[in-house]
Amino acid sequence: GSPEGAESAFFPMQTDFIVGLSFGQVGTVASVGYRGQVRHPELQEGAPHEHALLDSLISREHYLYWRSEGSGPYVRAGRFYAPYGLRLAEHNAYIRRYLGSNIMEESYGLSGGIVETAWEAHLTAFISDPLRGSGRDEVGVAGLYERRIGDHVIAGQSRVTVADSDIRALAGGYAKLWLEPLHLLWMTELDVGRQAFREIDGGDRWQLAAYTGPVYNPLQGLYVGAAYELYDSDLKVTDVTRQALSSWVSYLPWAHVEVMGSIRGQLAGPSDGAVVGLLQLHYYL
């Protein structure tokens, strides 16, 4: 049966408060929030204790940093996503969901790099969150180099992780093309991966993830986007490819207020598909 009062005590939402403090070239950033869930935490199998709502308190990011004045080198340590990929806000995008940057998969790491006007480079050593755990317990390293050419960006990247069950290596890159006459930004990312299972002789597979699509900005505060996505967990096996088409419209009528509508269709293998639509209202403090 349901725990007494579970229905009235549960709020399926998510909030985040982020604070940043800077003292010259040294600073800190930390977030704290509440992570809502579809099912009440006390109704979930393996709920850790009677007051499972407390386990929904989260801190997605908290780190210390040092950075040079203006452009130049930086160092940071704490919990954050290792710089890799297009850094999309949509956590369900395949290049985030399946490449180690899904929701709540921020890792603990030490990152250093150089940020200049025309280019930037990052190198990060990281470990999965040892406190709350994640889908994969792993250690790894990620590298990213990004070059800006006029209004365009091109980047190369790589990521290697070691877990109890496997070793996974990723290599790829992305590009962002800004077409000023059309008020349009086109973004593309492609990653190729090799996953080797440690306890299976000859157990390895090649993987592929891709994202491409435009964002159209016809007037101030209005953005229209679309994307095609692909993820293949094993290039040698048929009927495991996932594909998705999505489109969205975002409008900011006033400062701090955003109205967003989106629709996403997915196809897993040859026939299993689903479509979901969302209408969201965001308020930013």
PDB file of C-alpha atoms in Angstrom:
ATOM      1  CA  GLY A   1       0.000   0.000   0.000  1.00  0.00           C
ATOM      2  CA  SER A   2       0.918   3.660  -0.183  1.00  0.00           C
ATOM      3  CA  PRO A   3       2.755   5.336   2.718  1.00  0.00           C
ATOM      4  CA  GLU A   4       0.399   7.530   4.693  1.00  0.00           C
ATOM      5  CA  GLY A   5       0.339  11.061   3.367  1.00  0.00           C
ATOM      6  CA  ALA A   6       2.507  10.186   0.347  1.00  0.00           C
ATOM      7  CA  GLU A   7       0.151  11.701  -2.196  1.00  0.00           C
ATOM      8  CA  SER A   8      -0.167  15.071  -0.456  1.00  0.00           C
ATOM      9  CA  ALA A   9       3.539  15.369   0.353  1.00  0.00           C
ATOM     10  CA  PHE A  10       4.880  14.865  -3.152  1.00  0.00           C
ATOM     11  CA  PHE A  11       5.563  17.688  -5.634  1.00  0.00           C
ATOM     12  CA  PRO A  12       6.704  16.471  -9.097  1.00  0.00           C
ATOM     13  CA  MET A  13       8.820  19.476 -10.052  1.00  0.00           C
ATOM     14  CA  GLN A  14      12.426  20.560 -10.178  1.00  0.00           C
ATOM     15  CA  THR A  15      13.984  23.725  -8.803  1.00  0.00           C
ATOM     16  CA  ASP A  16      17.553  24.988  -8.774  1.00  0.00           C
ATOM     17  CA  PHE A  17      19.233  27.880  -6.999  1.00  0.00           C
ATOM     18  CA  ILE A  18      22.749  28.740  -8.147  1.00  0.00           C
ATOM     19  CA  VAL A  19      25.167  30.995  -6.300  1.00  0.00           C
ATOM     20  CA  GLY A  20      28.535  32.218  -7.518  1.00  0.00           C
ATOM     21  CA  LEU A  21      31.110  34.083  -5.447  1.00  0.00           C
ATOM     22  CA  SER A  22      34.223  35.667  -6.907  1.00  0.00           C
ATOM     23  CA  PHE A  23      37.258  37.071  -5.107  1.00  0.00           C
ATOM     24  CA  GLY A  24      39.486  38.425  -7.835  1.00  0.00           C
ATOM     25  CA  GLN A  25      40.738  35.468  -9.875  1.00  0.00           C
ATOM     26  CA  VAL A  26      39.443  32.861  -7.413  1.00  0.00           C
ATOM     27  CA  GLY A  27      35.804  31.881  -7.040  1.00  0.00           C
ATOM     28  CA  THR A  28      33.236  29.222  -6.339  1.00  0.00           C
ATOM     29  CA  VAL A  29      29.940  28.142  -7.904  1.00  0.00           C
ATOM     30  CA  ALA A  30      27.334  25.955  -6.201  1.00  0.00           C
ATOM     31  CA  SER A  31      23.770  24.897  -6.921  1.00  0.00           C
ATOM     32  CA  VAL A  32      21.156  23.389  -4.642  1.00  0.00           C
ATOM     33  CA  GLY A  33      17.720  22.227  -5.655  1.00  0.00           C
ATOM     34  CA  TYR A  34      14.880  19.787  -5.454  1.00  0.00           C
ATOM     35  CA  ARG A  35      14.503  17.057  -8.044  1.00  0.00           C
ATOM     36  CA  GLY A  36      10.911  16.038  -8.619  1.00  0.00           C
ATOM     37  CA  GLN A  37      10.092  12.533  -9.833  1.00  0.00           C
ATOM     38  CA  VAL A  38       7.098  10.990 -11.575  1.00  0.00           C
ATOM     39  CA  ARG A  39       6.624   8.456  -8.758  1.00  0.00           C
ATOM     40  CA  HIS A  40       6.716   9.427  -5.112  1.00  0.00           C
ATOM     41  CA  PRO A  41      10.184   8.481  -3.768  1.00  0.00           C
ATOM     42  CA  GLU A  42       8.654   6.522  -0.866  1.00  0.00           C
ATOM     43  CA  LEU A  43       6.797   4.333  -3.370  1.00  0.00           C
ATOM     44  CA  GLN A  44       9.935   3.423  -5.305  1.00  0.00           C
ATOM     45  CA  GLU A  45      11.598   0.093  -4.801  1.00  0.00           C
ATOM     46  CA  GLY A  46      14.623   0.355  -2.543  1.00  0.00           C
ATOM     47  CA  ALA A  47      13.719   3.733  -1.047  1.00  0.00           C
ATOM     48  CA  PRO A  48      16.601   4.307   1.397  1.00  0.00           C
ATOM     49  CA  HIS A  49      14.600   5.475   4.397  1.00  0.00           C
ATOM     50  CA  GLU A  50      11.277   6.616   5.647  1.00  0.00           C
ATOM     51  CA  HIS A  51      11.887  10.265   4.723  1.00  0.00           C
ATOM     52  CA  ALA A  52      12.888   9.557   1.134  1.00  0.00           C
ATOM     53  CA  LEU A  53      11.864  13.071   0.061  1.00  0.00           C
ATOM     54  CA  LEU A  54      15.149  14.284   1.538  1.00  0.00           C
ATOM     55  CA  ASP A  55      16.940  12.196  -1.087  1.00  0.00           C
ATOM     56  CA  SER A  56      15.487  14.470  -3.763  1.00  0.00           C
ATOM     57  CA  LEU A  57      17.673  17.354  -2.579  1.00  0.00           C
ATOM     58  CA  ILE A  58      20.412  17.748  -5.164  1.00  0.00           C
ATOM     59  CA  SER A  59      23.478  19.808  -5.941  1.00  0.00           C
ATOM     60  CA  ARG A  60      24.205  19.347  -9.619  1.00  0.00           C
ATOM     61  CA  GLU A  61      27.275  21.571  -9.566  1.00  0.00           C
ATOM     62  CA  HIS A  62      29.682  22.777  -6.905  1.00  0.00           C
ATOM     63  CA  TYR A  63      33.258  23.671  -7.656  1.00  0.00           C
ATOM     64  CA  LEU A  64      36.158  25.999  -6.944  1.00  0.00           C
ATOM     65  CA  TYR A  65      38.058  27.737  -9.728  1.00  0.00           C
ATOM     66  CA  TRP A  66      40.982  29.955 -10.528  1.00  0.00           C
ATOM     67  CA  ARG A  67      41.121  31.875 -13.790  1.00  0.00           C
ATOM     68  CA  SER A  68      43.470  34.433 -15.235  1.00  0.00           C
ATOM     69  CA  GLU A  69      42.281  37.964 -15.785  1.00  0.00           C
ATOM     70  CA  GLY A  70      40.640  38.208 -19.202  1.00  0.00           C
ATOM     71  CA  SER A  71      41.596  35.382 -21.533  1.00  0.00           C
ATOM     72  CA  GLY A  72      44.138  32.730 -20.616  1.00  0.00           C
ATOM     73  CA  PRO A  73      44.420  29.623 -18.426  1.00  0.00           C
ATOM     74  CA  TYR A  74      42.006  28.380 -15.772  1.00  0.00           C
ATOM     75  CA  VAL A  75      41.704  25.485 -13.284  1.00  0.00           C
ATOM     76  CA  ARG A  76      38.613  24.186 -11.512  1.00  0.00           C
ATOM     77  CA  ALA A  77      37.827  21.284  -9.198  1.00  0.00           C
ATOM     78  CA  GLY A  78      34.538  19.867  -7.976  1.00  0.00           C
ATOM     79  CA  ARG A  79      31.344  18.565  -9.529  1.00  0.00           C
ATOM     80  CA  PHE A  80      30.534  19.595 -13.107  1.00  0.00           C
ATOM     81  CA  TYR A  81      30.176  18.145 -16.612  1.00  0.00           C
ATOM     82  CA  ALA A  82      33.542  17.626 -18.285  1.00  0.00           C
ATOM     83  CA  PRO A  83      33.656  19.958 -21.329  1.00  0.00           C
ATOM     84  CA  TYR A  84      32.611  17.795 -24.283  1.00  0.00           C
ATOM     85  CA  GLY A  85      30.191  18.214 -27.164  1.00  0.00           C
ATOM     86  CA  LEU A  86      27.618  20.860 -28.011  1.00  0.00           C
ATOM     87  CA  ARG A  87      26.482  21.266 -24.383  1.00  0.00           C
ATOM     88  CA  LEU A  88      22.794  21.241 -25.304  1.00  0.00           C
ATOM     89  CA  ALA A  89      20.212  22.089 -22.667  1.00  0.00           C
ATOM     90  CA  GLU A  90      18.061  19.082 -23.664  1.00  0.00           C
ATOM     91  CA  HIS A  91      19.337  16.165 -21.562  1.00  0.00           C
ATOM     92  CA  ASN A  92      17.341  13.651 -23.627  1.00  0.00           C
ATOM     93  CA  ALA A  93      19.371  14.433 -26.774  1.00  0.00           C
ATOM     94  CA  TYR A  94      21.263  11.276 -27.720  1.00  0.00           C
ATOM     95  CA  ILE A  95      24.652  13.016 -27.695  1.00  0.00           C
ATOM     96  CA  ARG A  96      24.011  13.767 -24.008  1.00  0.00           C
ATOM     97  CA  ARG A  97      21.914  10.801 -22.900  1.00  0.00           C
ATOM     98  CA  TYR A  98      24.215   8.084 -24.236  1.00  0.00           C
ATOM     99  CA  LEU A  99      27.619   9.794 -24.068  1.00  0.00           C
ATOM    100  CA  GLY A 100      27.900  10.436 -20.350  1.00  0.00           C
ATOM    101  CA  SER A 101      26.121  13.780 -19.915  1.00  0.00           C
ATOM    102  CA  ASN A 102      22.602  12.668 -19.041  1.00  0.00           C
ATOM    103  CA  ILE A 103      20.639  14.378 -16.287  1.00  0.00           C
ATOM    104  CA  MET A 104      22.343  14.090 -12.876  1.00  0.00           C
ATOM    105  CA  GLU A 105      25.485  12.556 -14.420  1.00  0.00           C
ATOM    106  CA  GLU A 106      27.759  15.448 -13.500  1.00  0.00           C
ATOM    107  CA  SER A 107      31.038  13.933 -12.328  1.00  0.00           C
ATOM    108  CA  TYR A 108      33.692  15.014  -9.844  1.00  0.00           C
ATOM    109  CA  GLY A 109      36.782  16.194 -11.638  1.00  0.00           C
ATOM    110  CA  LEU A 110      39.816  18.365 -12.036  1.00  0.00           C
ATOM    111  CA  SER A 111      39.783  20.447 -15.196  1.00  0.00           C
ATOM    112  CA  GLY A 112      42.293  22.828 -16.703  1.00  0.00           C
ATOM    113  CA  GLY A 113      42.578  24.704 -19.938  1.00  0.00           C
ATOM    114  CA  ILE A 114      43.058  27.904 -21.861  1.00  0.00           C
ATOM    115  CA  VAL A 115      40.293  30.189 -23.154  1.00  0.00           C
ATOM    116  CA  GLU A 116      41.265  32.739 -25.802  1.00  0.00           C
ATOM    117  CA  THR A 117      39.220  34.908 -28.131  1.00  0.00           C
ATOM    118  CA  ALA A 118      39.797  32.688 -31.160  1.00  0.00           C
ATOM    119  CA  TRP A 119      40.156  29.285 -29.500  1.00  0.00           C
ATOM    120  CA  GLU A 120      39.867  27.293 -26.300  1.00  0.00           C
ATOM    121  CA  ALA A 121      41.195  23.955 -25.022  1.00  0.00           C
ATOM    122  CA  HIS A 122      40.117  21.838 -22.049  1.00  0.00           C
ATOM    123  CA  LEU A 123      41.445  18.692 -20.376  1.00  0.00           C
ATOM    124  CA  THR A 124      39.502  17.003 -17.556  1.00  0.00           C
ATOM    125  CA  ALA A 125      40.130  13.994 -15.321  1.00  0.00           C
ATOM    126  CA  PHE A 126      36.947  12.806 -13.613  1.00  0.00           C
ATOM    127  CA  ILE A 127      35.210  10.143 -11.553  1.00  0.00           C
ATOM    128  CA  SER A 128      31.511   9.270 -11.243  1.00  0.00           C
ATOM    129  CA  ASP A 129      29.655  10.776  -8.298  1.00  0.00           C
ATOM    130  CA  PRO A 130      30.634   8.483  -5.381  1.00  0.00           C
ATOM    131  CA  LEU A 131      27.935   9.888  -3.068  1.00  0.00           C
ATOM    132  CA  ARG A 132      24.716   9.371  -5.010  1.00  0.00           C
ATOM    133  CA  GLY A 133      25.971   7.067  -7.736  1.00  0.00           C
ATOM    134  CA  SER A 134      24.972   7.160 -11.396  1.00  0.00           C
ATOM    135  CA  GLY A 135      24.196   4.824 -14.260  1.00  0.00           C
ATOM    136  CA  ARG A 136      27.917   4.030 -14.598  1.00  0.00           C
ATOM    137  CA  ASP A 137      30.670   3.919 -11.967  1.00  0.00           C
ATOM    138  CA  GLU A 138      33.729   4.994 -13.910  1.00  0.00           C
ATOM    139  CA  VAL A 139      36.856   7.093 -14.053  1.00  0.00           C
ATOM    140  CA  GLY A 140      37.987   8.853 -17.172  1.00  0.00           C
ATOM    141  CA  VAL A 141      39.575  11.713 -19.028  1.00  0.00           C
ATOM    142  CA  ALA A 142      38.122  14.068 -21.647  1.00  0.00           C
ATOM    143  CA  GLY A 143      39.733  16.561 -23.997  1.00  0.00           C
ATOM    144  CA  LEU A 144      38.235  19.291 -26.177  1.00  0.00           C
ATOM    145  CA  TYR A 145      39.708  21.837 -28.604  1.00  0.00           C
ATOM    146  CA  GLU A 146      37.436  24.502 -30.119  1.00  0.00           C
ATOM    147  CA  ARG A 147      38.377  27.004 -32.816  1.00  0.00           C
ATOM    148  CA  ARG A 148      36.348  30.068 -33.791  1.00  0.00           C
ATOM    149  CA  ILE A 149      36.614  31.216 -37.389  1.00  0.00           C
ATOM    150  CA  GLY A 150      34.663  34.423 -37.879  1.00  0.00           C
ATOM    151  CA  ASP A 151      31.065  33.641 -36.922  1.00  0.00           C
ATOM    152  CA  HIS A 152      31.653  29.890 -37.078  1.00  0.00           C
ATOM    153  CA  VAL A 153      32.977  27.276 -34.650  1.00  0.00           C
ATOM    154  CA  ILE A 154      34.646  23.912 -35.274  1.00  0.00           C
ATOM    155  CA  ALA A 155      35.876  21.522 -32.582  1.00  0.00           C
ATOM    156  CA  GLY A 156      37.530  18.149 -32.029  1.00  0.00           C
ATOM    157  CA  GLN A 157      37.125  16.046 -28.899  1.00  0.00           C
ATOM    158  CA  SER A 158      37.833  12.695 -27.257  1.00  0.00           C
ATOM    159  CA  ARG A 159      36.775  10.886 -24.086  1.00  0.00           C
ATOM    160  CA  VAL A 160      37.976   7.639 -22.476  1.00  0.00           C
ATOM    161  CA  THR A 161      36.302   5.984 -19.477  1.00  0.00           C
ATOM    162  CA  VAL A 162      37.126   2.858 -17.481  1.00  0.00           C
ATOM    163  CA  ALA A 163      34.448   1.009 -15.495  1.00  0.00           C
ATOM    164  CA  ASP A 164      34.309  -2.394 -13.796  1.00  0.00           C
ATOM    165  CA  SER A 165      32.508  -3.856 -16.781  1.00  0.00           C
ATOM    166  CA  ASP A 166      34.050  -2.091 -19.772  1.00  0.00           C
ATOM    167  CA  ILE A 167      36.398   0.444 -21.313  1.00  0.00           C
ATOM    168  CA  ARG A 168      34.861   3.019 -23.637  1.00  0.00           C
ATOM    169  CA  ALA A 169      36.618   5.417 -25.992  1.00  0.00           C
ATOM    170  CA  LEU A 170      34.896   8.238 -27.899  1.00  0.00           C
ATOM    171  CA  ALA A 171      36.243  10.562 -30.574  1.00  0.00           C
ATOM    172  CA  GLY A 172      34.438  13.131 -32.642  1.00  0.00           C
ATOM    173  CA  GLY A 173      33.740  16.770 -33.176  1.00  0.00           C
ATOM    174  CA  TYR A 174      31.121  19.424 -33.720  1.00  0.00           C
ATOM    175  CA  ALA A 175      30.505  22.567 -35.729  1.00  0.00           C
ATOM    176  CA  LYS A 176      28.335  25.650 -35.299  1.00  0.00           C
ATOM    177  CA  LEU A 177      27.666  27.769 -38.375  1.00  0.00           C
ATOM    178  CA  TRP A 178      26.056  31.190 -37.979  1.00  0.00           C
ATOM    179  CA  LEU A 179      24.387  32.422 -41.190  1.00  0.00           C
ATOM    180  CA  GLU A 180      23.793  36.099 -40.509  1.00  0.00           C
ATOM    181  CA  PRO A 181      21.627  36.920 -43.595  1.00  0.00           C
ATOM    182  CA  LEU A 182      19.234  34.106 -42.634  1.00  0.00           C
ATOM    183  CA  HIS A 183      19.376  34.691 -38.849  1.00  0.00           C
ATOM    184  CA  LEU A 184      20.073  30.983 -38.565  1.00  0.00           C
ATOM    185  CA  LEU A 185      22.484  28.875 -36.502  1.00  0.00           C
ATOM    186  CA  TRP A 186      23.217  25.334 -37.721  1.00  0.00           C
ATOM    187  CA  MET A 187      24.702  22.874 -35.222  1.00  0.00           C
ATOM    188  CA  THR A 188      26.161  19.421 -35.957  1.00  0.00           C
ATOM    189  CA  GLU A 189      27.952  16.829 -33.841  1.00  0.00           C
ATOM    190  CA  LEU A 190      29.318  13.386 -34.726  1.00  0.00           C
ATOM    191  CA  ASP A 191      30.935  10.907 -32.310  1.00  0.00           C
ATOM    192  CA  VAL A 192      32.326   7.432 -32.927  1.00  0.00           C
ATOM    193  CA  GLY A 193      32.817   5.089 -29.975  1.00  0.00           C
ATOM    194  CA  ARG A 194      34.506   1.779 -29.210  1.00  0.00           C
ATOM    195  CA  GLN A 195      33.265  -0.188 -26.187  1.00  0.00           C
ATOM    196  CA  ALA A 196      35.287  -3.181 -24.942  1.00  0.00           C
ATOM    197  CA  PHE A 197      33.741  -5.447 -22.300  1.00  0.00           C
ATOM    198  CA  ARG A 198      36.365  -6.522 -19.779  1.00  0.00           C
ATOM    199  CA  GLU A 199      34.910  -9.917 -18.823  1.00  0.00           C
ATOM    200  CA  ILE A 200      33.947 -11.065 -22.313  1.00  0.00           C
ATOM    201  CA  ASP A 201      36.690 -12.402 -24.587  1.00  0.00           C
ATOM    202  CA  GLY A 202      36.445 -10.508 -27.845  1.00  0.00           C
ATOM    203  CA  GLY A 203      33.430  -8.627 -26.554  1.00  0.00           C
ATOM    204  CA  ASP A 204      33.607  -5.219 -28.144  1.00  0.00           C
ATOM    205  CA  ARG A 205      31.464  -3.043 -30.354  1.00  0.00           C
ATOM    206  CA  TRP A 206      31.591   0.147 -32.410  1.00  0.00           C
ATOM    207  CA  GLN A 207      29.029   2.864 -31.697  1.00  0.00           C
ATOM    208  CA  LEU A 208      27.843   6.027 -33.419  1.00  0.00           C
ATOM    209  CA  ALA A 209      26.020   9.145 -32.216  1.00  0.00           C
ATOM    210  CA  ALA A 210      24.992  12.136 -34.319  1.00  0.00           C
ATOM    211  CA  TYR A 211      23.037  15.367 -34.025  1.00  0.00           C
ATOM    212  CA  THR A 212      22.240  18.033 -36.621  1.00  0.00           C
ATOM    213  CA  GLY A 213      19.742  20.832 -36.931  1.00  0.00           C
ATOM    214  CA  PRO A 214      19.058  24.590 -37.258  1.00  0.00           C
ATOM    215  CA  VAL A 215      17.923  27.273 -34.827  1.00  0.00           C
ATOM    216  CA  TYR A 216      16.108  30.182 -36.495  1.00  0.00           C
ATOM    217  CA  ASN A 217      15.924  33.584 -34.800  1.00  0.00           C
ATOM    218  CA  PRO A 218      13.484  35.649 -36.919  1.00  0.00           C
ATOM    219  CA  LEU A 219      13.000  38.391 -34.324  1.00  0.00           C
ATOM    220  CA  GLN A 220      14.124  39.326 -30.837  1.00  0.00           C
ATOM    221  CA  GLY A 221      12.961  36.817 -28.226  1.00  0.00           C
ATOM    222  CA  LEU A 222      11.686  34.210 -30.701  1.00  0.00           C
ATOM    223  CA  TYR A 223      13.606  31.017 -31.522  1.00  0.00           C
ATOM    224  CA  VAL A 224      12.512  28.100 -33.703  1.00  0.00           C
ATOM    225  CA  GLY A 225      14.573  24.913 -33.780  1.00  0.00           C
ATOM    226  CA  ALA A 226      14.582  21.435 -35.274  1.00  0.00           C
ATOM    227  CA  ALA A 227      16.955  18.473 -35.091  1.00  0.00           C
ATOM    228  CA  TYR A 228      17.627  14.993 -36.386  1.00  0.00           C
ATOM    229  CA  GLU A 229      19.409  12.580 -34.017  1.00  0.00           C
ATOM    230  CA  LEU A 230      20.866   9.100 -34.339  1.00  0.00           C
ATOM    231  CA  TYR A 231      22.388   6.640 -31.901  1.00  0.00           C
ATOM    232  CA  ASP A 232      23.600   3.151 -32.793  1.00  0.00           C
ATOM    233  CA  SER A 233      24.812   1.129 -29.791  1.00  0.00           C
ATOM    234  CA  ASP A 234      26.355  -1.594 -32.015  1.00  0.00           C
ATOM    235  CA  LEU A 235      27.101  -1.012 -35.685  1.00  0.00           C
ATOM    236  CA  LYS A 236      27.332  -4.778 -36.320  1.00  0.00           C
ATOM    237  CA  VAL A 237      23.838  -5.525 -35.034  1.00  0.00           C
ATOM    238  CA  THR A 238      20.749  -4.686 -37.043  1.00  0.00           C
ATOM    239  CA  ASP A 239      17.572  -3.198 -35.582  1.00  0.00           C
ATOM    240  CA  VAL A 240      19.197  -1.403 -32.610  1.00  0.00           C
ATOM    241  CA  THR A 241      19.514   2.049 -34.178  1.00  0.00           C
ATOM    242  CA  ARG A 242      17.615   4.857 -32.467  1.00  0.00           C
ATOM    243  CA  GLN A 243      16.484   7.889 -34.458  1.00  0.00           C
ATOM    244  CA  ALA A 244      14.667  11.025 -33.403  1.00  0.00           C
ATOM    245  CA  LEU A 245      13.127  14.091 -35.016  1.00  0.00           C
ATOM    246  CA  SER A 246      12.248  17.082 -32.888  1.00  0.00           C
ATOM    247  CA  SER A 247      11.113  20.655 -33.252  1.00  0.00           C
ATOM    248  CA  TRP A 248      10.485  23.436 -30.760  1.00  0.00           C
ATOM    249  CA  VAL A 249       9.483  27.079 -30.435  1.00  0.00           C
ATOM    250  CA  SER A 250      10.710  29.328 -27.632  1.00  0.00           C
ATOM    251  CA  TYR A 251       9.385  32.837 -26.991  1.00  0.00           C
ATOM    252  CA  LEU A 252      10.523  35.305 -24.317  1.00  0.00           C
ATOM    253  CA  PRO A 253       7.800  37.977 -24.169  1.00  0.00           C
ATOM    254  CA  TRP A 254       9.394  39.690 -21.144  1.00  0.00           C
ATOM    255  CA  ALA A 255      12.675  39.438 -19.298  1.00  0.00           C
ATOM    256  CA  HIS A 256      12.908  36.275 -17.144  1.00  0.00           C
ATOM    257  CA  VAL A 257       9.821  34.672 -18.745  1.00  0.00           C
ATOM    258  CA  GLU A 258       9.888  31.950 -21.423  1.00  0.00           C
ATOM    259  CA  VAL A 259       7.078  30.033 -23.093  1.00  0.00           C
ATOM    260  CA  MET A 260       8.224  26.907 -24.919  1.00  0.00           C
ATOM    261  CA  GLY A 261       6.452  24.247 -26.957  1.00  0.00           C
ATOM    262  CA  SER A 262       8.139  21.155 -28.339  1.00  0.00           C
ATOM    263  CA  ILE A 263       7.381  17.859 -30.049  1.00  0.00           C
ATOM    264  CA  ARG A 264       9.693  14.857 -30.380  1.00  0.00           C
ATOM    265  CA  GLY A 265       9.250  11.601 -32.264  1.00  0.00           C
ATOM    266  CA  GLN A 266      11.538   8.616 -31.733  1.00  0.00           C
ATOM    267  CA  LEU A 267      12.033   5.324 -33.534  1.00  0.00           C
ATOM    268  CA  ALA A 268      13.928   2.483 -31.826  1.00  0.00           C
ATOM    269  CA  GLY A 269      14.799  -0.300 -34.244  1.00  0.00           C
ATOM    270  CA  PRO A 270      12.543  -0.898 -37.251  1.00  0.00           C
ATOM    271  CA  SER A 271       9.126  -0.370 -35.649  1.00  0.00           C
ATOM    272  CA  ASP A 272       9.069   0.755 -32.000  1.00  0.00           C
ATOM    273  CA  GLY A 273       8.201   4.430 -31.952  1.00  0.00           C
ATOM    274  CA  ALA A 274       6.800   7.127 -29.688  1.00  0.00           C
ATOM    275  CA  VAL A 275       5.835  10.790 -29.903  1.00  0.00           C
ATOM    276  CA  VAL A 276       5.753  13.251 -27.016  1.00  0.00           C
ATOM    277  CA  GLY A 277       4.793  16.910 -26.868  1.00  0.00           C
ATOM    278  CA  LEU A 278       5.490  19.457 -24.129  1.00  0.00           C
ATOM    279  CA  LEU A 279       4.242  22.939 -23.326  1.00  0.00           C
ATOM    280  CA  GLN A 280       6.406  24.654 -20.711  1.00  0.00           C
ATOM    281  CA  LEU A 281       6.471  27.951 -18.858  1.00  0.00           C
ATOM    282  CA  HIS A 282       9.830  28.992 -17.390  1.00  0.00           C
ATOM    283  CA  TYR A 283      10.575  31.808 -15.006  1.00  0.00           C
ATOM    284  CA  TYR A 284      14.189  32.789 -14.364  1.00  0.00           C
ATOM    285  CA  LEU A 285      15.051  34.844 -11.280  1.00  0.00           C
TER     286      LEU A 285
END
